[in-house]
Short mmCIF file of C-alpha atoms and ligand atoms in Angstrom, two decimals:
data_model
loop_
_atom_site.label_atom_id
_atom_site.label_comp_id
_atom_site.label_asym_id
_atom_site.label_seq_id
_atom_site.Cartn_x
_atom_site.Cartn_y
_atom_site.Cartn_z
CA UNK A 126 -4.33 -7.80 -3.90
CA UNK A 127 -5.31 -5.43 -6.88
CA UNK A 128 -4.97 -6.39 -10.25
CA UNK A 129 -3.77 -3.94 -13.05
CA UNK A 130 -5.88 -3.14 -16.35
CA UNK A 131 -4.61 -5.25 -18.27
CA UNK A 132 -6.37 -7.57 -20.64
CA UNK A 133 -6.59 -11.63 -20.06
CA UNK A 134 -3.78 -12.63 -22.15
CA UNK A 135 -1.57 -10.50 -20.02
CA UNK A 136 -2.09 -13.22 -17.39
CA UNK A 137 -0.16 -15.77 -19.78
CA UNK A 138 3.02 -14.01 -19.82
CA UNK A 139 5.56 -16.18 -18.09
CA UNK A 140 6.36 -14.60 -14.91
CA UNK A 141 9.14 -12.05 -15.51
CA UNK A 142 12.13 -10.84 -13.06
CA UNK A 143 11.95 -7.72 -11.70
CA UNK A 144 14.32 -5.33 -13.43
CA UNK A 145 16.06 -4.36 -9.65
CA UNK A 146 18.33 -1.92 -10.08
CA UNK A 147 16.91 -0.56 -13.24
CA UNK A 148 14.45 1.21 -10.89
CA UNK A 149 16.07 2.63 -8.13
CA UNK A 150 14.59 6.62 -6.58
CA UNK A 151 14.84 8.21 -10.06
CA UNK A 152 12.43 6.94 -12.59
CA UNK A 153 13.65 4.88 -15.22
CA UNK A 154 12.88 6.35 -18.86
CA UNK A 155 15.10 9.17 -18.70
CA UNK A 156 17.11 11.57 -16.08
CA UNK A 157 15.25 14.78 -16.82
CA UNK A 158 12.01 13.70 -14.51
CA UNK A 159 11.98 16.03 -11.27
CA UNK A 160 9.04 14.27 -10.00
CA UNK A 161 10.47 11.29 -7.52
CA UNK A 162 13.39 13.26 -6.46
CA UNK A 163 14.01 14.24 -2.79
CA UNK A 164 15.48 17.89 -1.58
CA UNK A 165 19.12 17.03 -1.52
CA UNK A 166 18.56 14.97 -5.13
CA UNK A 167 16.86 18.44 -6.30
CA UNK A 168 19.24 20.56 -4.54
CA UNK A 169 22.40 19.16 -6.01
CA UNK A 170 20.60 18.91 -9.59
CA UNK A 171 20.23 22.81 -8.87
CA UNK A 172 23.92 23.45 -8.41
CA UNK A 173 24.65 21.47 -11.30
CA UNK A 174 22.76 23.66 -13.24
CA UNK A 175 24.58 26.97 -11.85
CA UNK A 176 22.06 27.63 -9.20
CA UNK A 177 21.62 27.99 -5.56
CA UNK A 178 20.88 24.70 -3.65
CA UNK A 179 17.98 26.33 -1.80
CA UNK A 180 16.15 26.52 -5.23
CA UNK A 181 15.96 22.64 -4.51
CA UNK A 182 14.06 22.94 -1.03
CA UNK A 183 11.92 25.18 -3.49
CA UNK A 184 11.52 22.68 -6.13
CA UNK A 185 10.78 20.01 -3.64
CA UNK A 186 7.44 22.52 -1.86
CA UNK A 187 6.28 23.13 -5.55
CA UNK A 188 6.21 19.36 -6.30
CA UNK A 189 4.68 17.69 -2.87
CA UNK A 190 3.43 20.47 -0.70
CA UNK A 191 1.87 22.84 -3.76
CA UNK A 192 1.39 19.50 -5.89
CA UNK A 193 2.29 21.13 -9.09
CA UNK A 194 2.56 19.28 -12.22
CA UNK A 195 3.91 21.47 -14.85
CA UNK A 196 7.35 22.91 -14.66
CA UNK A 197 5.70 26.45 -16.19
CA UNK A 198 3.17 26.80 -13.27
CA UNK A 199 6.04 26.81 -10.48
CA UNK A 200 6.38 30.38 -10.00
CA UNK A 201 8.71 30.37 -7.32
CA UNK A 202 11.28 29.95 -9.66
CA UNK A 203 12.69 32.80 -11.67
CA UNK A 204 10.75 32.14 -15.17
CA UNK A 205 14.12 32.20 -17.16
CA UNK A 206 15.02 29.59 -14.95
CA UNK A 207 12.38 27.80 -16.00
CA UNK A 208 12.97 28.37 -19.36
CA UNK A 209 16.67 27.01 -18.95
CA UNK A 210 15.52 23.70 -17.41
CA UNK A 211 12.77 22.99 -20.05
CA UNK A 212 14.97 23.80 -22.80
CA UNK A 213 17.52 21.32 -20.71
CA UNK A 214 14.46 18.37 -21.00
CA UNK A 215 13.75 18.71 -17.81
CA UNK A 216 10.17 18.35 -16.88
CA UNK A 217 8.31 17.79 -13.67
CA UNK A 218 7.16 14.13 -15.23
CA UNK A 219 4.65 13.34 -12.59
CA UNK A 220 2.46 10.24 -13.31
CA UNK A 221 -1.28 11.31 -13.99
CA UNK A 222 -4.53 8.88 -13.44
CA UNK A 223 -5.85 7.73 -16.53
CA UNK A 224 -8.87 6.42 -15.78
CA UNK A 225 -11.66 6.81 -12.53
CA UNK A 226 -14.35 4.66 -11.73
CA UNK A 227 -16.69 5.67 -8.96
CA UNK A 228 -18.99 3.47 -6.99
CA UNK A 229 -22.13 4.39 -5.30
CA UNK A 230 -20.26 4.22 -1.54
CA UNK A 231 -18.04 6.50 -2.72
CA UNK A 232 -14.85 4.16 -3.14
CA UNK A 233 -12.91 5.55 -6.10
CA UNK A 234 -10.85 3.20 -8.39
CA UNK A 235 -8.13 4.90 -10.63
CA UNK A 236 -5.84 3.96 -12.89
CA UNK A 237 -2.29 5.44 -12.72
CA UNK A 238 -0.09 5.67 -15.59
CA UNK A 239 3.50 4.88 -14.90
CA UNK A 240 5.92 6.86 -15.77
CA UNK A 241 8.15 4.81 -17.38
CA UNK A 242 6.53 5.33 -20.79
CA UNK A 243 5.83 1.90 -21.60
CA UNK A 244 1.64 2.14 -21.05
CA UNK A 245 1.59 0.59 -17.74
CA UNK A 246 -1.19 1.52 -14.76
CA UNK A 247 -1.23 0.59 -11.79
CA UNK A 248 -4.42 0.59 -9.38
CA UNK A 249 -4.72 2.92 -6.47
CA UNK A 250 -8.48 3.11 -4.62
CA UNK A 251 -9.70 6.08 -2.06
CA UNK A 252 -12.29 5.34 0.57
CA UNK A 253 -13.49 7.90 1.67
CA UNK A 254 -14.30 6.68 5.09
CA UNK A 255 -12.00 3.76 5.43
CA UNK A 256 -13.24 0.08 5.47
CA UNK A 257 -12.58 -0.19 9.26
CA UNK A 258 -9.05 -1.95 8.79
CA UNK A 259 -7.37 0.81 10.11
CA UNK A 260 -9.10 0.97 13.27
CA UNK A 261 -7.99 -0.54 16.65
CA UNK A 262 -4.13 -0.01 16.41
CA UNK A 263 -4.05 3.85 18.25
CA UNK A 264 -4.59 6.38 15.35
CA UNK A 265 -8.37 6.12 15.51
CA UNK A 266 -9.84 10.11 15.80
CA UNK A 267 -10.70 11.02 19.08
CA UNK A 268 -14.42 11.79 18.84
CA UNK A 269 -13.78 15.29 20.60
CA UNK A 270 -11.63 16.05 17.52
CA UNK A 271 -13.46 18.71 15.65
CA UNK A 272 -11.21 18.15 12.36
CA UNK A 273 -12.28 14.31 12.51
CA UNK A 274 -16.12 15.55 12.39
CA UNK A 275 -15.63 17.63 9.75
CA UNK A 276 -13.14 16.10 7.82
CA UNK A 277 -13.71 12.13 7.03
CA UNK A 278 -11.29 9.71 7.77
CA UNK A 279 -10.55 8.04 4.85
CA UNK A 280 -7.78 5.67 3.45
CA UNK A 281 -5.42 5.29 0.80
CA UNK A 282 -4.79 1.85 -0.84
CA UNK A 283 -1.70 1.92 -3.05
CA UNK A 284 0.60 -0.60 -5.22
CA UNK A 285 4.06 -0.98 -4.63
CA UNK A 286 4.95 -3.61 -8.10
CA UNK A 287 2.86 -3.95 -11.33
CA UNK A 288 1.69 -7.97 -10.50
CA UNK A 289 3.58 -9.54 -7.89
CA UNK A 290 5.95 -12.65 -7.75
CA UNK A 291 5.05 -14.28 -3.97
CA UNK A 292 2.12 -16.16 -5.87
CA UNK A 293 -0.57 -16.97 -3.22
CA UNK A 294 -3.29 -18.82 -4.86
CA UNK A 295 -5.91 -16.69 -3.46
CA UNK A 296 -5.00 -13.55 -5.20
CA UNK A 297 -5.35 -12.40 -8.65
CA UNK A 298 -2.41 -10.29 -8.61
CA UNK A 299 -0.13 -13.56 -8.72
CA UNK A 300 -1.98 -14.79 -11.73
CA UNK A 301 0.01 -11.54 -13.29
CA UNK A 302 3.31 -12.66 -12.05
CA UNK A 303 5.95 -9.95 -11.53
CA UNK A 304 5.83 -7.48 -14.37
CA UNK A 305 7.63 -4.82 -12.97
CA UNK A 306 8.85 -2.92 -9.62
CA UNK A 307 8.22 0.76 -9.23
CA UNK A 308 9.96 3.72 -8.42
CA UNK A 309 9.78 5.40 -5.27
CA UNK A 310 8.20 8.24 -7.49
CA UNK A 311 5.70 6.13 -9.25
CA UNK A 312 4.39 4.69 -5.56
CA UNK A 313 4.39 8.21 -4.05
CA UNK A 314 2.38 10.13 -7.15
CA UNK A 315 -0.37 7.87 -6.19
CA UNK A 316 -0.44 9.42 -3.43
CA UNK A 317 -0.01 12.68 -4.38
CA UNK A 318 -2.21 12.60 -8.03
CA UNK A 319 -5.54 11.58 -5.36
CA UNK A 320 -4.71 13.92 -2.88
CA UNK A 321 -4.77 16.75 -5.63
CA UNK A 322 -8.15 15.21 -7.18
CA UNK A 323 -9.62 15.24 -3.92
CA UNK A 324 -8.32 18.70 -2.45
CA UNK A 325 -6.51 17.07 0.51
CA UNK A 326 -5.14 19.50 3.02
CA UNK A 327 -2.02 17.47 4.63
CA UNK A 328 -1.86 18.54 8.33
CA UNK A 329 -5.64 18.66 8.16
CA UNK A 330 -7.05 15.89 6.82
CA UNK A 331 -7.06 12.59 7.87
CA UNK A 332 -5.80 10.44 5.29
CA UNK A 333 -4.35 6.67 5.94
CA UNK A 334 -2.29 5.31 3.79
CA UNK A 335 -2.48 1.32 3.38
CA UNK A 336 1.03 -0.64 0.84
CA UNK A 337 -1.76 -3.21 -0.19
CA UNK A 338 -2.38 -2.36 -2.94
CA UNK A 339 -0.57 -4.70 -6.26
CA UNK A 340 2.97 -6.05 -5.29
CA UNK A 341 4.61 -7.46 -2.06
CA UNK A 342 6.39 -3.84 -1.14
CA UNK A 343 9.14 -6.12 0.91
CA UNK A 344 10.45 -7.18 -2.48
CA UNK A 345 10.61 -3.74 -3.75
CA UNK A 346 12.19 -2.66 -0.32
CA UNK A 347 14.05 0.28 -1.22
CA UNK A 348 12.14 1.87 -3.97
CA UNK A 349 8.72 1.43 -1.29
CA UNK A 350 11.25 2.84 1.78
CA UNK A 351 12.17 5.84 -0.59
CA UNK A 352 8.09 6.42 -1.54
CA UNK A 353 7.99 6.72 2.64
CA UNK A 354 11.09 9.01 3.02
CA UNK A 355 9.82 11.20 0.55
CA UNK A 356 6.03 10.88 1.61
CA UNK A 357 7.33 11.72 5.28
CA UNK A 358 10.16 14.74 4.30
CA UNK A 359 8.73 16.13 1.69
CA UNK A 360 5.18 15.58 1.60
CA UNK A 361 4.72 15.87 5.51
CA UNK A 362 2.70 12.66 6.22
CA UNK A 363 3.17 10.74 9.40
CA UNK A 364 4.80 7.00 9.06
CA UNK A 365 1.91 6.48 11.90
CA UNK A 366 -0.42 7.08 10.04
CA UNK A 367 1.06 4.30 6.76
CA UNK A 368 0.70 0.42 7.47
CA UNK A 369 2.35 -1.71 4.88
CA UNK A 370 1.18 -5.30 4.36
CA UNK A 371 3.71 -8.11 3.60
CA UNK A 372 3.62 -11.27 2.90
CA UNK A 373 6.11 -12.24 5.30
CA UNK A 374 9.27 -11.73 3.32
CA UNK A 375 11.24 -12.16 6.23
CA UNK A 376 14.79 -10.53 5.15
CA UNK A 377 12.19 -7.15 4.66
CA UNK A 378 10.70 -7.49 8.13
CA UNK A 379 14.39 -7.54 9.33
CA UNK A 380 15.35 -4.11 7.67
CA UNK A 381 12.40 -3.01 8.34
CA UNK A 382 12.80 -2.92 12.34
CA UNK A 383 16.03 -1.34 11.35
CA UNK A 384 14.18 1.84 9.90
CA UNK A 385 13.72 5.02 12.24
CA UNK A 386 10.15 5.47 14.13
CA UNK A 387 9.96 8.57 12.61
CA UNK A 388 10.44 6.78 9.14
CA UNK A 389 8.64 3.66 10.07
CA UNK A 390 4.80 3.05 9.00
CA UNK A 391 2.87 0.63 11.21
CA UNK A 392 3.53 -3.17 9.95
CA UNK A 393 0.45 -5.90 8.92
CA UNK A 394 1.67 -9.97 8.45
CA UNK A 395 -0.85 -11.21 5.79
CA UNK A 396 -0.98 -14.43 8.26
CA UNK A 397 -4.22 -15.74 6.56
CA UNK A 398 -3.79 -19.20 7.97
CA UNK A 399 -3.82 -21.12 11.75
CA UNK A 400 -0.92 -23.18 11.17
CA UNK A 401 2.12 -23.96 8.44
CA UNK A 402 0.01 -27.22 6.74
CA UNK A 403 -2.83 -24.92 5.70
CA UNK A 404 -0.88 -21.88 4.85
CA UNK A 405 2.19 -23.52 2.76
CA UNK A 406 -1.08 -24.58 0.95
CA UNK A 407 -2.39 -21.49 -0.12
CA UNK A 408 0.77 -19.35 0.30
CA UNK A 409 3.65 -21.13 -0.87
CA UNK A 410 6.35 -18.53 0.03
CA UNK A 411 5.72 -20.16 3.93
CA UNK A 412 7.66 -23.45 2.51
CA UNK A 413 10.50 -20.47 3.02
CA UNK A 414 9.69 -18.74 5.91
CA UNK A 415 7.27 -20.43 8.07
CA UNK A 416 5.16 -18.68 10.60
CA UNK A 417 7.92 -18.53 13.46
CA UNK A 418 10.59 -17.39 11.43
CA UNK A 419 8.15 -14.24 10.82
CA UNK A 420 6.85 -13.72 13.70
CA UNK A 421 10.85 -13.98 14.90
CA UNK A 422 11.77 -11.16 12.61
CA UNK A 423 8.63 -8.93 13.55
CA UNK A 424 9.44 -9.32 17.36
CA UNK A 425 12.67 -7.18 16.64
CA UNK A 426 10.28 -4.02 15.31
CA UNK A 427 10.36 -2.08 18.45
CA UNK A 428 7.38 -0.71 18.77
CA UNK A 429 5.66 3.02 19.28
CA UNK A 430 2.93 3.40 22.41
CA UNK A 431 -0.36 1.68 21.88
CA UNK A 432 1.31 0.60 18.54
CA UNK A 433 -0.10 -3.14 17.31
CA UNK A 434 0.61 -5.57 14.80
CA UNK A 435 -2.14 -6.54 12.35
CA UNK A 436 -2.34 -9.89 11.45
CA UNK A 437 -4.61 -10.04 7.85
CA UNK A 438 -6.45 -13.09 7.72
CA UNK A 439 -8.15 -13.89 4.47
CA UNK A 440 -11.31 -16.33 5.21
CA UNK A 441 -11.57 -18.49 2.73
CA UNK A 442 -15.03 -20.64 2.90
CA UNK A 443 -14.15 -24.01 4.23
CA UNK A 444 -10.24 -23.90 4.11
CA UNK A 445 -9.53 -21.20 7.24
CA UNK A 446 -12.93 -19.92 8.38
CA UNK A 447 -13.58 -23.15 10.76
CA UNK A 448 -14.08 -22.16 14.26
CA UNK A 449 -11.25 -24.35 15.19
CA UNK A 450 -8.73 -22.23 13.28
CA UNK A 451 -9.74 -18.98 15.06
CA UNK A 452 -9.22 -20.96 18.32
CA UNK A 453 -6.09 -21.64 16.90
CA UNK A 454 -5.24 -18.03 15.70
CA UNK A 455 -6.01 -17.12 18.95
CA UNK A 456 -3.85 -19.37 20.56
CA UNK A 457 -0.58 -18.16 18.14
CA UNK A 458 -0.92 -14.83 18.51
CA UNK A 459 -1.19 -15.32 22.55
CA UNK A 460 1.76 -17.35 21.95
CA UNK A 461 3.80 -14.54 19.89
CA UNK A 462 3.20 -12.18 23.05
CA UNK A 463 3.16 -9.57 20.47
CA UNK A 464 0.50 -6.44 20.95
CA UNK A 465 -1.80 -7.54 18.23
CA UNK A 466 -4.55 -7.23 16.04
CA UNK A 467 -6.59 -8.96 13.52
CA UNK A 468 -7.75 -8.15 10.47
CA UNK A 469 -10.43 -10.24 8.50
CA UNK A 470 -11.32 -10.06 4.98
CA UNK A 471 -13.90 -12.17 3.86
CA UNK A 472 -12.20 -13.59 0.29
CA UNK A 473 -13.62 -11.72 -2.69
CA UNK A 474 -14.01 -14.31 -5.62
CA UNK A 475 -11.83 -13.86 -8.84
CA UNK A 476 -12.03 -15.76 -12.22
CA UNK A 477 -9.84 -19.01 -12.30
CA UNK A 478 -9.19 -19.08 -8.57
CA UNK A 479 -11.31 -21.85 -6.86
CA UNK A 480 -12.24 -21.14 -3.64
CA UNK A 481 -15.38 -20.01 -1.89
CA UNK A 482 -16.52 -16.96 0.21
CA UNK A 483 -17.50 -17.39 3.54
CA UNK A 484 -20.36 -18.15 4.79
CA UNK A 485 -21.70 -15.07 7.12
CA UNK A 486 -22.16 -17.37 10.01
CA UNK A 487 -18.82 -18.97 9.42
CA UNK A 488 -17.29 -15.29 9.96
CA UNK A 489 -19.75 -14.09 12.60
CA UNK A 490 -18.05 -17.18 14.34
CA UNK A 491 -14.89 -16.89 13.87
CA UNK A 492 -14.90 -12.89 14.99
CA UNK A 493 -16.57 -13.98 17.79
CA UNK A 494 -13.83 -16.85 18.44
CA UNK A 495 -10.92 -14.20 18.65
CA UNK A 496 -13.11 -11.46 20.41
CA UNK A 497 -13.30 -14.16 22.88
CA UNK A 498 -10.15 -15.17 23.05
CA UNK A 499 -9.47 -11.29 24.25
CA UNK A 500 -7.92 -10.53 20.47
CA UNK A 501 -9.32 -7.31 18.69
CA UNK A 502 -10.77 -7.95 15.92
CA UNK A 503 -11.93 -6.06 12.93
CA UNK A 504 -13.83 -7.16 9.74
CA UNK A 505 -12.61 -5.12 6.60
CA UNK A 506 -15.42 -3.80 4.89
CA UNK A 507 -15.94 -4.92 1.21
CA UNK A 508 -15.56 -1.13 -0.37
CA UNK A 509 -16.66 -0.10 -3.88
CA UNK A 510 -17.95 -3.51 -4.75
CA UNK A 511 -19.97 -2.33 -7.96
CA UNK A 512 -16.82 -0.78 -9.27
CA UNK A 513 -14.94 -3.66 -8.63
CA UNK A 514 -12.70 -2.04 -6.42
CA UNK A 515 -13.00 -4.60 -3.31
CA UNK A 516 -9.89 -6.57 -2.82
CA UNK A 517 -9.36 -9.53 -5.82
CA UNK A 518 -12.42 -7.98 -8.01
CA UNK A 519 -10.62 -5.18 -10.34
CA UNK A 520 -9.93 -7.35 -12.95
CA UNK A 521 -13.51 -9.20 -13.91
CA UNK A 522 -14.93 -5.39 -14.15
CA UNK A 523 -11.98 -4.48 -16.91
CA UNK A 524 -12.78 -7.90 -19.11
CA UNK A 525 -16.76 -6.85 -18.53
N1 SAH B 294 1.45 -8.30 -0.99
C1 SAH B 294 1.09 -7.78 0.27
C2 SAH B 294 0.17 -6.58 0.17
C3 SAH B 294 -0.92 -6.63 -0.86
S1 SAH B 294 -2.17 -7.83 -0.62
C4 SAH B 294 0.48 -8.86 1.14
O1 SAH B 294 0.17 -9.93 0.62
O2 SAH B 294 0.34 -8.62 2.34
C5 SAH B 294 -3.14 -7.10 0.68
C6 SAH B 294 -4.08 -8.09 1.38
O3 SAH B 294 -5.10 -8.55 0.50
C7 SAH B 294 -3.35 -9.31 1.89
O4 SAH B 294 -3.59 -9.48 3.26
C8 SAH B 294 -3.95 -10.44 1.07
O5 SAH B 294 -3.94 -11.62 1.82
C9 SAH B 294 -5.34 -9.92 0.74
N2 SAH B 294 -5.98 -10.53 -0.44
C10 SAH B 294 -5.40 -10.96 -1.58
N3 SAH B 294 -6.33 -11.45 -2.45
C11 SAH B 294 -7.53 -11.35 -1.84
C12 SAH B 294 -8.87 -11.69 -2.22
N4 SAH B 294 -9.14 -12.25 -3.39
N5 SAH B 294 -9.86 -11.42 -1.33
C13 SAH B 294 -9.58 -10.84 -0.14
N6 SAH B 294 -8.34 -10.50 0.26
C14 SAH B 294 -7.32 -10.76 -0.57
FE1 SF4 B 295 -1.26 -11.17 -3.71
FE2 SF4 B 295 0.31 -12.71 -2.18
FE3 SF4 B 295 1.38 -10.86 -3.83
FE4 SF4 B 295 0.06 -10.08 -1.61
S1 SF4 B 295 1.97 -11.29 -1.73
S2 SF4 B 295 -0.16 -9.23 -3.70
S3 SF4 B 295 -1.57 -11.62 -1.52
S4 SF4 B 295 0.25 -12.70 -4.45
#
């Protein structure tokens, strides 16, 4: 739902493939670029170069547990070592954010250079204390829990493409089309880059991670899979506390109840509609897989204790904020028998999109529909509005 820095005419570029393969776990521009590896990928680099594999397992706590980003400053390694790999091109090659706007809530907006060399950013934004969406599915803070008092919650919203190709004709990240996937490195030195700028202590603090950023991460399934492996091994985060947000991609859903728990992040189905007629309309990927051919696939995700599903739901004044449709969201996810949540986001405008946000009434309504209906509910705060950071805003603020 983010939309990269780029400038207007970007937006007329006809929609591109993504390069696939090009971009598998190792970044694309050259094969020097630690940054993005795993152990065993460092390890056996290491014995290629003559040394120990265990100086892998050391390369891998300098680059996600110490978070360093110049191949000088790791000082575990012997400095002639060092020496030998720069002199070799290696380099630790670790994306870096380019740009940071702040708002007055404290939502941060950054722009994070890809590593690819070719200019790109992509859009990552920290709330500091959430905006409520990740509450209600059994990772909430136990109000007992000292290190929640002292330590805010906050979350971590991150891209998983540059643009996207599913085209929903609410979002301004369609209007970019698909420019490019990224690596598993690029999507997990968002993580990393903001967790250094904001002195994050893993194991400590509470961070949630949220795949909503730019890009459907189901269509950039491996590369977003190896961002968790190495987020989870090497970095030491739990998959419980990670949703990802698809689009319904339905082949994606299906590997993805494959994955282990303790690889899995918690799963959200960007429903946004009561029925097929209304969302084929505004998302035409359901033309291919309709509403029961998702929730098919997400039945097979087997999941954790007190684990739910979120179902997003984008109110869009007039078109799915009728109390009718909530009676009828209500009635679909009863019908799924799925342990469930919803999630609503009142539509933030964009320019060339024609819709209208909701009316608060209309979503006052609606919430109270579901609540009713014995659903929990939750209404996504708008975060970092005057930066531009709330969901389908990012790219007005750039052209002003
Ligand atoms: N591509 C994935 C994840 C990124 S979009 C997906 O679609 O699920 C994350 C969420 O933002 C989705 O639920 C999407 O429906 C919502 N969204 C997109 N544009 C929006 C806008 N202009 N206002 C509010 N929410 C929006
Ligand atoms: Fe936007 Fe749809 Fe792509 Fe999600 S899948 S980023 S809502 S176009």
């Amino acid at each position: 739902m983010l939309t990269p820095a780029v400038s207007e005419d970007l937006s007329q570029l006809v929609r591109l493939e993504a390069p696939g393969s090009a971009y598998g776990s190792q970044d694309s521009s050259d094969g020097r670029r630690l940054f993005g590896l795993d152990a065993a990928e460092l390890a056996s680099r290491m014995i290629a170069a003559g040394e120990p594999a265990w100086r892998g397992r050391q390369l891998a706590e300098a680059l996600y547990r110490q978070r360093i980003a110049e191949l000088d400053a790791i000082t575990t390694l012997p400095k002639a070592l060092r020496q030998r790999l720069a002199a070799g091109g290696w380099q630790v090659g670790r994306p870096a954010i380019a740009q940071v706007f702040q708002s007055v809530d404290g939502t941060e907006r950054y722009l994070v250079e890809c590593s690819g060399g070719d200019g790109v950013t992509v859009e990552t934004v920290w709330m500091p204390e959430g905006d409520d969406g990740e509450t209600g599915d059994g990772v909430e803070p136990d109000a007992s829990d000292e290190s929640a008092k002292r330590h805010h919650q906050a979350t971590l919203c991150i891209s998983s493409q540059v643009g996207c190709a599913v085209n929903c004709r609410f979002c301004l990240t369609a209007k970019l089309g698909l420019q490019r996937n990224l690596s598993s490195g690029e999507i997990a030195s968002q993580v990393i880059v903001v967790f250094d700028r904001h002195a994050v202590e893993v194991g400590r603090d509470r961070v949630n991670l949220v795949f909503m950023g730019m890009g459907e991460p189901f269509l950039n399934y491996d590369n977003f899979m190896g961002a968790v492996r190495l987020l989870v091994r090497e970095v030491g985060l739990s998959p419980q506390r990670m949703t990802v947000s698809t689009s319904g991609i339905v082949p994606g859903i299906e590997r993805f109840a494959q994955e282990p728990p303790e690889l899995r992040p918690k799963l959200a189905i960007s429903l946004n509609a009561p029925n097929d007629q209304i969302r084929s309309e505004i998302m035409p990927i359901n033309h291919k897989w309709p509403i029961e051919s998702i929730v098919a696939a997400v039945r097979r995700v087997k999941l954790r204790p007190r684990e739910r599903i979120t179902f997003e739901y984008v109110l869009l004044g007039g078109i799915t904020d009728r109390t009718e449709h909530a009676a009828e969201v209500a009635r679909l996810i009863r019908r799924t028998g799925l342990p469930a949540k919803v999630n609503l986001i009142a539509w933030n405008p964009g320019p060339g999109i024609n819709y209208s946000t909701p009316q608060p009434e209309a979503i006052e309504a609606f919430r109270s529909t579901l609540i009713d209906a014995g659903i929990p509910v939750y209404l996504r705060k708008p975060r970092g509005r005057d930066i531009f950071a709330a969901c389908g805003q990012l790219k007005r603020t750039l052209e002003g």
